[in-house]
Coordinates of C-alpha atoms in Angstrom, one line a residue:
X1 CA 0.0 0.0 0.0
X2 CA 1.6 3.4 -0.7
X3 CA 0.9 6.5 0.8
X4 CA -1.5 8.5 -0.9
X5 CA -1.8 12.7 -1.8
X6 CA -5.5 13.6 -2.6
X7 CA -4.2 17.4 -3.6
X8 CA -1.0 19.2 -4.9
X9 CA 0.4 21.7 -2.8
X10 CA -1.7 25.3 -3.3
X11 CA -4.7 23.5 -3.6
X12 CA -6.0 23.6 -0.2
X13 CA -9.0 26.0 0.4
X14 CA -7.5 28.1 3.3
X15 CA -10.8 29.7 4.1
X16 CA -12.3 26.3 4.8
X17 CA -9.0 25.0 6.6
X18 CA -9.3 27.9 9.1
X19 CA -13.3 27.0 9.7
X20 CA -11.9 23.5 10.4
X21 CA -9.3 24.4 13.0
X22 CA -11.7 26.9 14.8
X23 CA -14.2 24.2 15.7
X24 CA -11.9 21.2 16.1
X25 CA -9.7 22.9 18.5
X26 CA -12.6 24.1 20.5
X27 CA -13.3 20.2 21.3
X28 CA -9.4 19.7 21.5
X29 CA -9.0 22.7 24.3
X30 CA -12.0 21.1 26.2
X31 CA -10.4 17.7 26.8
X32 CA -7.4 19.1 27.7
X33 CA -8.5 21.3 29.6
X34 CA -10.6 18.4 31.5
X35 CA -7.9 15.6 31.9
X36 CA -5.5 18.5 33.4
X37 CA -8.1 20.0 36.2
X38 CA -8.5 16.5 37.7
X39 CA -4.9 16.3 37.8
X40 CA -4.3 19.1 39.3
X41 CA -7.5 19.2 41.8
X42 CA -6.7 15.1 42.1
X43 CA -6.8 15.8 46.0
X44 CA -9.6 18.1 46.3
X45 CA -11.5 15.9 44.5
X46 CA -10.5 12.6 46.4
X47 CA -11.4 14.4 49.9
X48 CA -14.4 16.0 49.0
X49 CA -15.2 12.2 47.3
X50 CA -14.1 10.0 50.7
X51 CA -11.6 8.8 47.9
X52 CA -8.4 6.6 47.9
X53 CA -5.9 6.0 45.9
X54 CA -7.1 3.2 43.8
X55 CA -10.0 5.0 43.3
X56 CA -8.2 8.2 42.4
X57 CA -6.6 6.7 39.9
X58 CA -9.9 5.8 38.4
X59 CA -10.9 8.8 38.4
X60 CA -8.4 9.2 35.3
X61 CA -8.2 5.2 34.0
X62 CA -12.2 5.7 33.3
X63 CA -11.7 8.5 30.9
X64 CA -8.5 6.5 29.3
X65 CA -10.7 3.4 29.1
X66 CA -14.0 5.4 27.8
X67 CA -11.9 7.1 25.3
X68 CA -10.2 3.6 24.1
X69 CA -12.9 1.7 23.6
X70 CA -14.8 2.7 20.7
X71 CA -12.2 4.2 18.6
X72 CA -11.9 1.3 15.9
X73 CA -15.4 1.3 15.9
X74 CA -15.1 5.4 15.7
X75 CA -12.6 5.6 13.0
X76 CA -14.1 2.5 10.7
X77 CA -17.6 4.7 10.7
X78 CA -15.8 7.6 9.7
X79 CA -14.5 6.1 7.1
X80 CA -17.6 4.6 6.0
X81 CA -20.6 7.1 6.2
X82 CA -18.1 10.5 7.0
X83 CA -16.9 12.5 9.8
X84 CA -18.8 15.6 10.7
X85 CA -21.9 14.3 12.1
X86 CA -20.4 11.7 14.0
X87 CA -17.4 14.4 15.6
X88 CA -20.5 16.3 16.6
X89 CA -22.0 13.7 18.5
X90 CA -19.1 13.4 20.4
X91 CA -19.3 16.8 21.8
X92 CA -22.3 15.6 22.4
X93 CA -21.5 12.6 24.2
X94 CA -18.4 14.4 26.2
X95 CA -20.9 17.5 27.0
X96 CA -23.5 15.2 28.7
X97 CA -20.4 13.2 30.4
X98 CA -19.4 16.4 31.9
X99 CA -22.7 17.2 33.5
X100 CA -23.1 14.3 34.6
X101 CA -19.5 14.2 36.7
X102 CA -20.3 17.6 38.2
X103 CA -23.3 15.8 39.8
X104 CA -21.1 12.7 41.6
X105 CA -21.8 11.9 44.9
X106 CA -19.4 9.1 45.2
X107 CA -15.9 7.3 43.7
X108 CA -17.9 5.3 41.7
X109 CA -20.3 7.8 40.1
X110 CA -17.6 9.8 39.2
X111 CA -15.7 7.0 38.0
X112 CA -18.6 5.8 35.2
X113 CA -19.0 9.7 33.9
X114 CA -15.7 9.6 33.5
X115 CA -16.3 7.2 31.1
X116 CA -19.1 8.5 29.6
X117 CA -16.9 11.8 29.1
X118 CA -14.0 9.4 27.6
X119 CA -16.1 7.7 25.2
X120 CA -17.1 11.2 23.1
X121 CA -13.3 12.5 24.0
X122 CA -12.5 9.3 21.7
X123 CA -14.8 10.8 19.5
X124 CA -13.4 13.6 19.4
X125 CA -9.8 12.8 18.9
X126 CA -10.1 10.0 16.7
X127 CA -12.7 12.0 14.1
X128 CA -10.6 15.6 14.3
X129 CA -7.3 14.3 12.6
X130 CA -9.3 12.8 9.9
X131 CA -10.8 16.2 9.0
X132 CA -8.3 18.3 9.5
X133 CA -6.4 16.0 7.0
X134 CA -9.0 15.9 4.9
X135 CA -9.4 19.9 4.7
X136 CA -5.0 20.5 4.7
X137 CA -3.8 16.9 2.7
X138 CA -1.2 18.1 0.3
X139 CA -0.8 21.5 2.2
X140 CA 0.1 22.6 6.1
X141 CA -0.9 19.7 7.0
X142 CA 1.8 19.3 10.2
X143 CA 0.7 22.9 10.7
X144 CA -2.6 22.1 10.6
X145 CA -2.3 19.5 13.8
X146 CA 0.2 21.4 15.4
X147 CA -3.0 24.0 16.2
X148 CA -5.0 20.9 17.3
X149 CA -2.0 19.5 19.7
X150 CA -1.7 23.8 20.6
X151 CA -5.3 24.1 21.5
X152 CA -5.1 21.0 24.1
X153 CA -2.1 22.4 25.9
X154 CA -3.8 25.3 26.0
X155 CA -6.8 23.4 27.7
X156 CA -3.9 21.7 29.7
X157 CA -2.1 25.1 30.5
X158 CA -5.2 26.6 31.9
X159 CA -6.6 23.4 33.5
X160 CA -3.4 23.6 36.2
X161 CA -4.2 27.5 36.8
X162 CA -7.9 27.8 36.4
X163 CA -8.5 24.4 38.1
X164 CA -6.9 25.7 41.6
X165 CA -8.5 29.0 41.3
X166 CA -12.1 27.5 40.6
X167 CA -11.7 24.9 43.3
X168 CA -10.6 27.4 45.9
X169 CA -13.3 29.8 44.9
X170 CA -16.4 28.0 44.0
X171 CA -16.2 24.2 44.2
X172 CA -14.9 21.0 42.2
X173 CA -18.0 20.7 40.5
X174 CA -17.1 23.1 38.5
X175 CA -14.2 22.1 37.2
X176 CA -16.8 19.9 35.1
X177 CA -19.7 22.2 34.5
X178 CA -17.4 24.6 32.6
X179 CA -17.6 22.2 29.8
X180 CA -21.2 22.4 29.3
X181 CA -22.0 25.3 27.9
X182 CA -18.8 25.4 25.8
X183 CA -20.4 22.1 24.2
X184 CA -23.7 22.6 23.5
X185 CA -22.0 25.8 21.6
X186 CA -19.3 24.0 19.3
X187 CA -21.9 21.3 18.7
X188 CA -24.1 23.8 16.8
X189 CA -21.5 25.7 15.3
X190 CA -19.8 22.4 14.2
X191 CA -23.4 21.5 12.7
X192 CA -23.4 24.7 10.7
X193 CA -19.9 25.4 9.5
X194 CA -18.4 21.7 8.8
X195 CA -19.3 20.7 5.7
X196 CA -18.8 16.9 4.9
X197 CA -15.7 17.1 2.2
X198 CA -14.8 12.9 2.5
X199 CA -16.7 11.0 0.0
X200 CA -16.8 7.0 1.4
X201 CA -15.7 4.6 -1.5
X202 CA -16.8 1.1 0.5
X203 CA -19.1 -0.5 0.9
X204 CA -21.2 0.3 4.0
X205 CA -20.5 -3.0 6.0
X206 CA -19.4 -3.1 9.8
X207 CA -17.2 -5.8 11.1
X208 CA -19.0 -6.5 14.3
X209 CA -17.2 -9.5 15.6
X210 CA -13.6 -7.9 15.2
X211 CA -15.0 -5.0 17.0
X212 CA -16.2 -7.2 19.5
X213 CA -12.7 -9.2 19.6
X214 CA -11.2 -5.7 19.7
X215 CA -13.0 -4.6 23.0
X216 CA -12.7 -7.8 24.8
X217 CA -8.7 -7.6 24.4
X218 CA -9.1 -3.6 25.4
X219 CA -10.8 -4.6 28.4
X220 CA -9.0 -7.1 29.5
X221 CA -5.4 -5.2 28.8
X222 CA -6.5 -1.8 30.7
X223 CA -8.1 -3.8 33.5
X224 CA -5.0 -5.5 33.7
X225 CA -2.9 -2.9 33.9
X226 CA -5.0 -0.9 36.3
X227 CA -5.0 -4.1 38.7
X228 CA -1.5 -4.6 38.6
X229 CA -0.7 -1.2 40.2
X230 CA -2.3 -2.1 43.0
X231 CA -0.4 -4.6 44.0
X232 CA 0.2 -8.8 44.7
X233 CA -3.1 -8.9 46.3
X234 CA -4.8 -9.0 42.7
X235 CA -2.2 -11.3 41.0
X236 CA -4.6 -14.0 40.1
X237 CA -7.4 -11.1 38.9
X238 CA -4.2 -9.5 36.1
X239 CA -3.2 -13.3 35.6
X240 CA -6.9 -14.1 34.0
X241 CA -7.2 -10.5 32.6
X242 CA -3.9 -11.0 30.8
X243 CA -4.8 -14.5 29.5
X244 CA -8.1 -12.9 28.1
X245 CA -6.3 -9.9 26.4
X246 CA -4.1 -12.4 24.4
X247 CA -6.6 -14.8 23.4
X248 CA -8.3 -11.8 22.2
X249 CA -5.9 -10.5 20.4
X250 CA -5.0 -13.3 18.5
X251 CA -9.0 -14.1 17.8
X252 CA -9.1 -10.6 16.5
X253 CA -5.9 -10.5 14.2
X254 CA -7.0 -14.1 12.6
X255 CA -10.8 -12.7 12.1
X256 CA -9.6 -9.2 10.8
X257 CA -7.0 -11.3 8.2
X258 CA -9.9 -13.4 6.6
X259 CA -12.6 -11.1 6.7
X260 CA -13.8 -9.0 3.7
X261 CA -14.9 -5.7 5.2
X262 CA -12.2 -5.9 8.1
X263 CA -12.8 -3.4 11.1
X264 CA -8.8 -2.4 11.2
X265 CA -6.8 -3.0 7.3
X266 CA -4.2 -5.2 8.9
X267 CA -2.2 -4.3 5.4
X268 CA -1.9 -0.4 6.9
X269 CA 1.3 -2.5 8.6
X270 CA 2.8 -2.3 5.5
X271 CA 3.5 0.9 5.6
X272 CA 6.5 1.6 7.6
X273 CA 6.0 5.4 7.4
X274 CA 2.6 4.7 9.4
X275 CA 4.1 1.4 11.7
X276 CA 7.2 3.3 12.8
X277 CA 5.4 6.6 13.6
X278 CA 3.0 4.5 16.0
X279 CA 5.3 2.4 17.2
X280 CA 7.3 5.6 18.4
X281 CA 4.2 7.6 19.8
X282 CA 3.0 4.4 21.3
X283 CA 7.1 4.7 23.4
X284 CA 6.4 8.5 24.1
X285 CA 3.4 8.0 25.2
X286 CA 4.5 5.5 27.6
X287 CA 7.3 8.2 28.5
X288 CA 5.1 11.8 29.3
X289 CA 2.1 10.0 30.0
X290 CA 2.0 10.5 33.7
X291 CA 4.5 13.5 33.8
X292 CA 2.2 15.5 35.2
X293 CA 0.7 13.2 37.7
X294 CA 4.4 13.1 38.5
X295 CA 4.7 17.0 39.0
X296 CA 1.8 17.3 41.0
X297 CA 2.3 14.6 43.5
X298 CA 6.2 16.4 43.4
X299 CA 4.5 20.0 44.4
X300 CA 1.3 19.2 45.9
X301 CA 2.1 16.0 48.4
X302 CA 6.1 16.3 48.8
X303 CA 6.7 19.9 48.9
X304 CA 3.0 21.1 50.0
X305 CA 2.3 23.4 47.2
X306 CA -1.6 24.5 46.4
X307 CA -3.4 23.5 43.3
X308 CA -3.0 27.0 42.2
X309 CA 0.7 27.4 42.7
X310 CA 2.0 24.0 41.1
X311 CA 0.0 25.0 38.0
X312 CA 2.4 28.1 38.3
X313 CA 5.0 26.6 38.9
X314 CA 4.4 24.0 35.7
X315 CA 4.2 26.9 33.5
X316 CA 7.4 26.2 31.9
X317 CA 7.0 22.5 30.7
X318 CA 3.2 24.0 29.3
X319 CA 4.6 27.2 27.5
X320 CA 7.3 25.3 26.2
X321 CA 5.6 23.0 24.8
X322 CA 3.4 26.0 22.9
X323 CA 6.4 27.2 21.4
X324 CA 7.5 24.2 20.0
X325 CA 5.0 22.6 18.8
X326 CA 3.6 25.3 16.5
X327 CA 7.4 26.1 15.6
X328 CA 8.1 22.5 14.7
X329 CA 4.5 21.9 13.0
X330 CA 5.6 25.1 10.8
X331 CA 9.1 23.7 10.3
X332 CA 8.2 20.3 9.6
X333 CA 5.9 21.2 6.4
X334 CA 8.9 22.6 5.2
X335 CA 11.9 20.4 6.0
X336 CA 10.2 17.4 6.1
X337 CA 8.6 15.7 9.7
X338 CA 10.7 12.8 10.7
X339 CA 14.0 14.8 11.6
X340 CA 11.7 16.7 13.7
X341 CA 10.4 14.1 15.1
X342 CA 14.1 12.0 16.3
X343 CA 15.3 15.8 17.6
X344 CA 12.6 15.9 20.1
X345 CA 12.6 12.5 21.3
X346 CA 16.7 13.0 21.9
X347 CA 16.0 16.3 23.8
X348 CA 12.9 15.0 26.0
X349 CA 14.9 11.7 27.1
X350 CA 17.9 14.4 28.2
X351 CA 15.2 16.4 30.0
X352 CA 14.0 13.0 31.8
X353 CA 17.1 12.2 32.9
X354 CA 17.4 15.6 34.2
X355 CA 14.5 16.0 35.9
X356 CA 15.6 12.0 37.5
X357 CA 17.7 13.4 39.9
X358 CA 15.3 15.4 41.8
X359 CA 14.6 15.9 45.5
X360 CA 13.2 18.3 47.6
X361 CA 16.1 20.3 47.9
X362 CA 16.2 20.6 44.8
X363 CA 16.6 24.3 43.5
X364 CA 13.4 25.3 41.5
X365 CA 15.6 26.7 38.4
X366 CA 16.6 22.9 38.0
X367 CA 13.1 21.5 37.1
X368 CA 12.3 24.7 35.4
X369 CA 15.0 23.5 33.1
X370 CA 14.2 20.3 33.1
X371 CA 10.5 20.7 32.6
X372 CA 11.4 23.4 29.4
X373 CA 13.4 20.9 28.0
X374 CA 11.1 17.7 28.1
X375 CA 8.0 20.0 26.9
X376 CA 10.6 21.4 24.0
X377 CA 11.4 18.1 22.9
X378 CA 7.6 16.8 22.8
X379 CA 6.5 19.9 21.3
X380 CA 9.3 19.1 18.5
X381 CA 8.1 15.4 18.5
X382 CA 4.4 15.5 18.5
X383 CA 2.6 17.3 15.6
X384 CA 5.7 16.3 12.8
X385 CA 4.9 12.2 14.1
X386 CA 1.5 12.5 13.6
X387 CA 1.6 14.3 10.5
X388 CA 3.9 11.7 9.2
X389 CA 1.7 8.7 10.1
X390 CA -1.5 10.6 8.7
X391 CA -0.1 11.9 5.3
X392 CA 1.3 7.8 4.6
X393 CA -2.2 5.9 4.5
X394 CA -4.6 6.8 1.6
X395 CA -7.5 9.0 2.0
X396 CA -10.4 6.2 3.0
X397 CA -8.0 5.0 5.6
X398 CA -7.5 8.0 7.8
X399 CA -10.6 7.6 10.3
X400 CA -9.2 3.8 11.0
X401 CA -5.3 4.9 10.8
X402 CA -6.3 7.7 13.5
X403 CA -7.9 5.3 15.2
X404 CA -5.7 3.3 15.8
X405 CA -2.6 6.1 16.3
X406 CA -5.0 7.0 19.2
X407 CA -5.6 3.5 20.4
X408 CA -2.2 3.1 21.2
X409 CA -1.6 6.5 22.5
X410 CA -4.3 6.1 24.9
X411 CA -2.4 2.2 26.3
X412 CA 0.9 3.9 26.3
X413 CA -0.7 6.5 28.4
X414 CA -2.1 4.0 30.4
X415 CA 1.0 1.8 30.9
X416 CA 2.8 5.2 31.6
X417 CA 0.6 6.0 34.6
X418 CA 1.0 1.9 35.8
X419 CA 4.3 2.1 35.7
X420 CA 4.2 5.1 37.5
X421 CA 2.7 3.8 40.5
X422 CA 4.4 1.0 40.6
X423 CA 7.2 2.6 41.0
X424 CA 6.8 4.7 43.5
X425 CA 4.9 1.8 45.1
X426 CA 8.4 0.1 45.8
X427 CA 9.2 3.1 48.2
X428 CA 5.8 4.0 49.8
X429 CA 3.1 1.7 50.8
X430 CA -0.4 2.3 49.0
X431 CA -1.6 3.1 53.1
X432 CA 1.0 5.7 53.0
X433 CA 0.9 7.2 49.4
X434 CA -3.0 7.8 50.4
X435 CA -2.6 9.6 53.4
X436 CA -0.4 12.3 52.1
X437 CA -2.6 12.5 49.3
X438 CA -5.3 13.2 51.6
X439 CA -3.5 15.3 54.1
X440 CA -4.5 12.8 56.6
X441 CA -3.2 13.3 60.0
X442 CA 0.6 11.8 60.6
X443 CA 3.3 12.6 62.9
X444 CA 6.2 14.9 61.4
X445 CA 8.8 12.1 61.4
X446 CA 6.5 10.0 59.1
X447 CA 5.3 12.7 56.8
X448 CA 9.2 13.8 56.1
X449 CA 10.3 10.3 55.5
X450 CA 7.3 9.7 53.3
X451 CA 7.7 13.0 51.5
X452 CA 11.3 12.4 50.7
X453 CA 10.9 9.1 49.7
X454 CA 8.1 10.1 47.5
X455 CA 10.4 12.9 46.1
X456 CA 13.0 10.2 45.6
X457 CA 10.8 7.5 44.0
X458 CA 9.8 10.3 41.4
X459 CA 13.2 10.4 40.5
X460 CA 13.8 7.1 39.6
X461 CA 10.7 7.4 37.9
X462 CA 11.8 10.0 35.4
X463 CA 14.8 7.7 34.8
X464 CA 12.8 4.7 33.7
X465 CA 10.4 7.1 31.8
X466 CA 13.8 8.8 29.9
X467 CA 14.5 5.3 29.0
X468 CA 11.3 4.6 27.5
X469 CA 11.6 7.7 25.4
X470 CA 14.9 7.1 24.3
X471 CA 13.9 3.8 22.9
X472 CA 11.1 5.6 20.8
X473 CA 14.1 7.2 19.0
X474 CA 15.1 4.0 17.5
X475 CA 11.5 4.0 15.6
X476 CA 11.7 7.4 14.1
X477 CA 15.5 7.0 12.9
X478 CA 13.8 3.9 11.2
X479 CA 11.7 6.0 9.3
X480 CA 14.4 8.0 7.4
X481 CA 14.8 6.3 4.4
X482 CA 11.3 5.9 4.1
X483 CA 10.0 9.5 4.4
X484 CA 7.4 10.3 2.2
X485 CA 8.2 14.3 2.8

């Protein structure tokens, strides 16, 4: 399969491209600006909730598990009855979500709105990049999804500010109910400006017994993974779950192989422009994923930091990223994206290992560094990768392609936060790790051991992670040869 241009350069309608961007990075802000306020208010929300840990971590695995599920499904519909209508029904879907988490009265109800919002952020994600390559194929395109990847740091940048402030002044509901209005809006306005410019070319048949394959191995994996952060005590539980996953797997890859309308075009693997670039996102993902779990529990539970001030003091790891990634998306169109792409990865993995030998006497210029740095080098990374694994599939493939680039973004981001824990788990007991997360009452001598130990076990943390990243590099040097750009 070779990688397909539906329009020479120049031929883009600009005017169209702009009305694109302006309502696909309103849905793009929104989710960032979601996932980063419950990061940030993680603590508020956990008190106020009678919360532990497990379930605090929920609180985010619901939305990563929401948003994972039905994006085969997502992007093989898009593919085969369009994009607009369906990308609008997952503001929809996320709008309702929202509401419905500002209501919670307990872990678990937040926990299943959480997945209700993740389901139309799935939506969301998978169904933008398909139109914005649709409206800037053969054009800006890396430009193009560099103002997508912009708007949700943006979200993300005034998540950590606004979250604290809106907490402190009105309550954690609201953190959610901001979303509403801001939906119902971009729904209608996405109704009346998007025009449907994909024309499907296959026949209109749904592969429901890969997708069911598909979400049975889902399930199974992110169960799985959650489970095994908490601990031996559900050995047996990831044991089964694991056993599932893989049967699943392999039931789904032998179905999708023989079957005539297949849910996921296994041949798409052909393409190394498109395996390499998913393979490496899949790595960074797995890298940055919980970065800024890993900041907040740094400020917030180690050093003692409010909401408001650690989103301060994460500004520079946010604004970098800001400048980079619209720099590089610019750039990239230019210069081609893969070169782009193995200079960020080599300067985030630096930034990692930088940011591993923190403590709490560490001097606040050092992280500031640090924290540039890594967003600097995803920022460089991000919008070339995706650009590159968009512009090498053909046009009826880009709703699955997209998929499935945010299918395994969504696991690494799971692993990533997994890992994570168990991690710091090795240091801190799960007894202890919740107790400073609630502020519950401990004597001094115990909350400075814990705090340093947790400051410590973040450190080694960012070592794994800058390994993990490093790796990713090996994918994108891979990739050289075979650059379509």
């Amino acid at each position: 399969m070779e990688a397909v241009q539906t329009r020479k350069p120049g031929a883009v309608d600009r005017k169209y491209l702009w009305t694109v961007l302006s309502v696909t990075t309103i849905g793009a802000f929104m989710a960032g600006l979601d996932t980063r306020i419950v990061v940030v208010g993680l603590d508020a929300v956990a008190k106020a909730l009678h919360a532990d840990i497990e379930q605090a971590l929920w609180f985010t695995q619901a939305y990563m598990l929401g948003s994972t599920l039905m994006l085969l499904l997502v992007g093989r519909l898009a593919d085969l009855y369009g994009r607009v209508k369906l990308y609008v029904a997952g503001f929809l879907v996320f709008t309702i979500g929202s509401l419905l988490a500002g209501t919670s009265t307990s872990p678990e109800m937040l926990i299943s709105t959480r997945f209700l919002q993740g389901l139309g952020g799935g939506i969301l994600g998978t169904v933008s990049a398909a139109i914005v390559t649709d409206a800037a194929a053969g054009g800006p395109l890396a430009f193009a999804l560099s103002i997508n990847a912009l708007a949700f740091r943006m979200g993300s940048l005034l998540g950590l500010t606004l979250g604290g402030l809106i907490i402190g002044l009105l309550d954690w509901r609201y953190i959610f109910w901001i979303n509403v209005p801001v939906g119902l809006l971009a729904s209608w306005w996405g109704l009346k400006a998007l025009r449907e410019t994909y024309r499907p070319v296959e026949a209109k048949k749904m592969d429901w017994p890969g997708f069911l394959a598909f979400t049975a191995f889902m399930v199974s994996i992110l169960l799985a993974l959650t489970f095994e952060a908490y601990g031996l005590s559900y050995r047996r539980i990831v044991n089964i779950l694991l056993s599932s996953s893989l049967v699943s797997l392999v039931v789904f890859g032998l179905w999708e192989l023989r079957s005539r309308h297949p849910l996921l075009d296994l041949r798409l693997f052909r393409v190394w422009g498109f395996t390499g670039g998913v393979i490496a996102q899949f790595l960074n993902a797995i890298a940055f994923g919980s970065v800024m779990l890993l900041f907040t529990l740094y400020f917030e539970v180690g050093k003692g930091v409010s909401a408001a001030g650690t989103g301060l003091l994460i500004l520079p790891y946010e604004l970098s990223f800001l400048v980079f990634s619209l720099l590089s998306g610019k750039l990239s169109d230019k210069y081609g994206y893969v070169y782009f792409s193995i200079a960020g990865l080599l300067i985030g993995s630096a930034a990692l290992f930088i940011l591993s030998g923190l403590t709490l006497s560490t001097p606040y210029h050092v992280f500031a560094l640090g924290s540039a740095l890594l967003g600097a080098g995803n920022g460089l990374f991000i919008s070339p990768n995706n650009s590159a694994i968009m512009s090498s599939v053909p046009e009826h493939r880009r709703g699955i392609a997209s998929a499935l680039r945010n299918v395994l973004f969504n696991l690494g981001l799971t692993l990533s936060l997994n890992i994570s824990v168990l991690l710091l788990s090795s240091r801190l007991s799960y007894s202890l790790i919740t107790k400073l997360l609630i502020s519950a009452e401990l004597d001094q001598a115990t909350l400075d051991s814990g705090r340093r130990s947790l400051a410590l076990a973040i450190g080694e943390t960012f070592r794994i992670l800058g390994i993990v990243n490093l790796s990713a590099a090996i994918f994108s040097f891979s990739r050289v040869k075979s650059s379509i750009r």
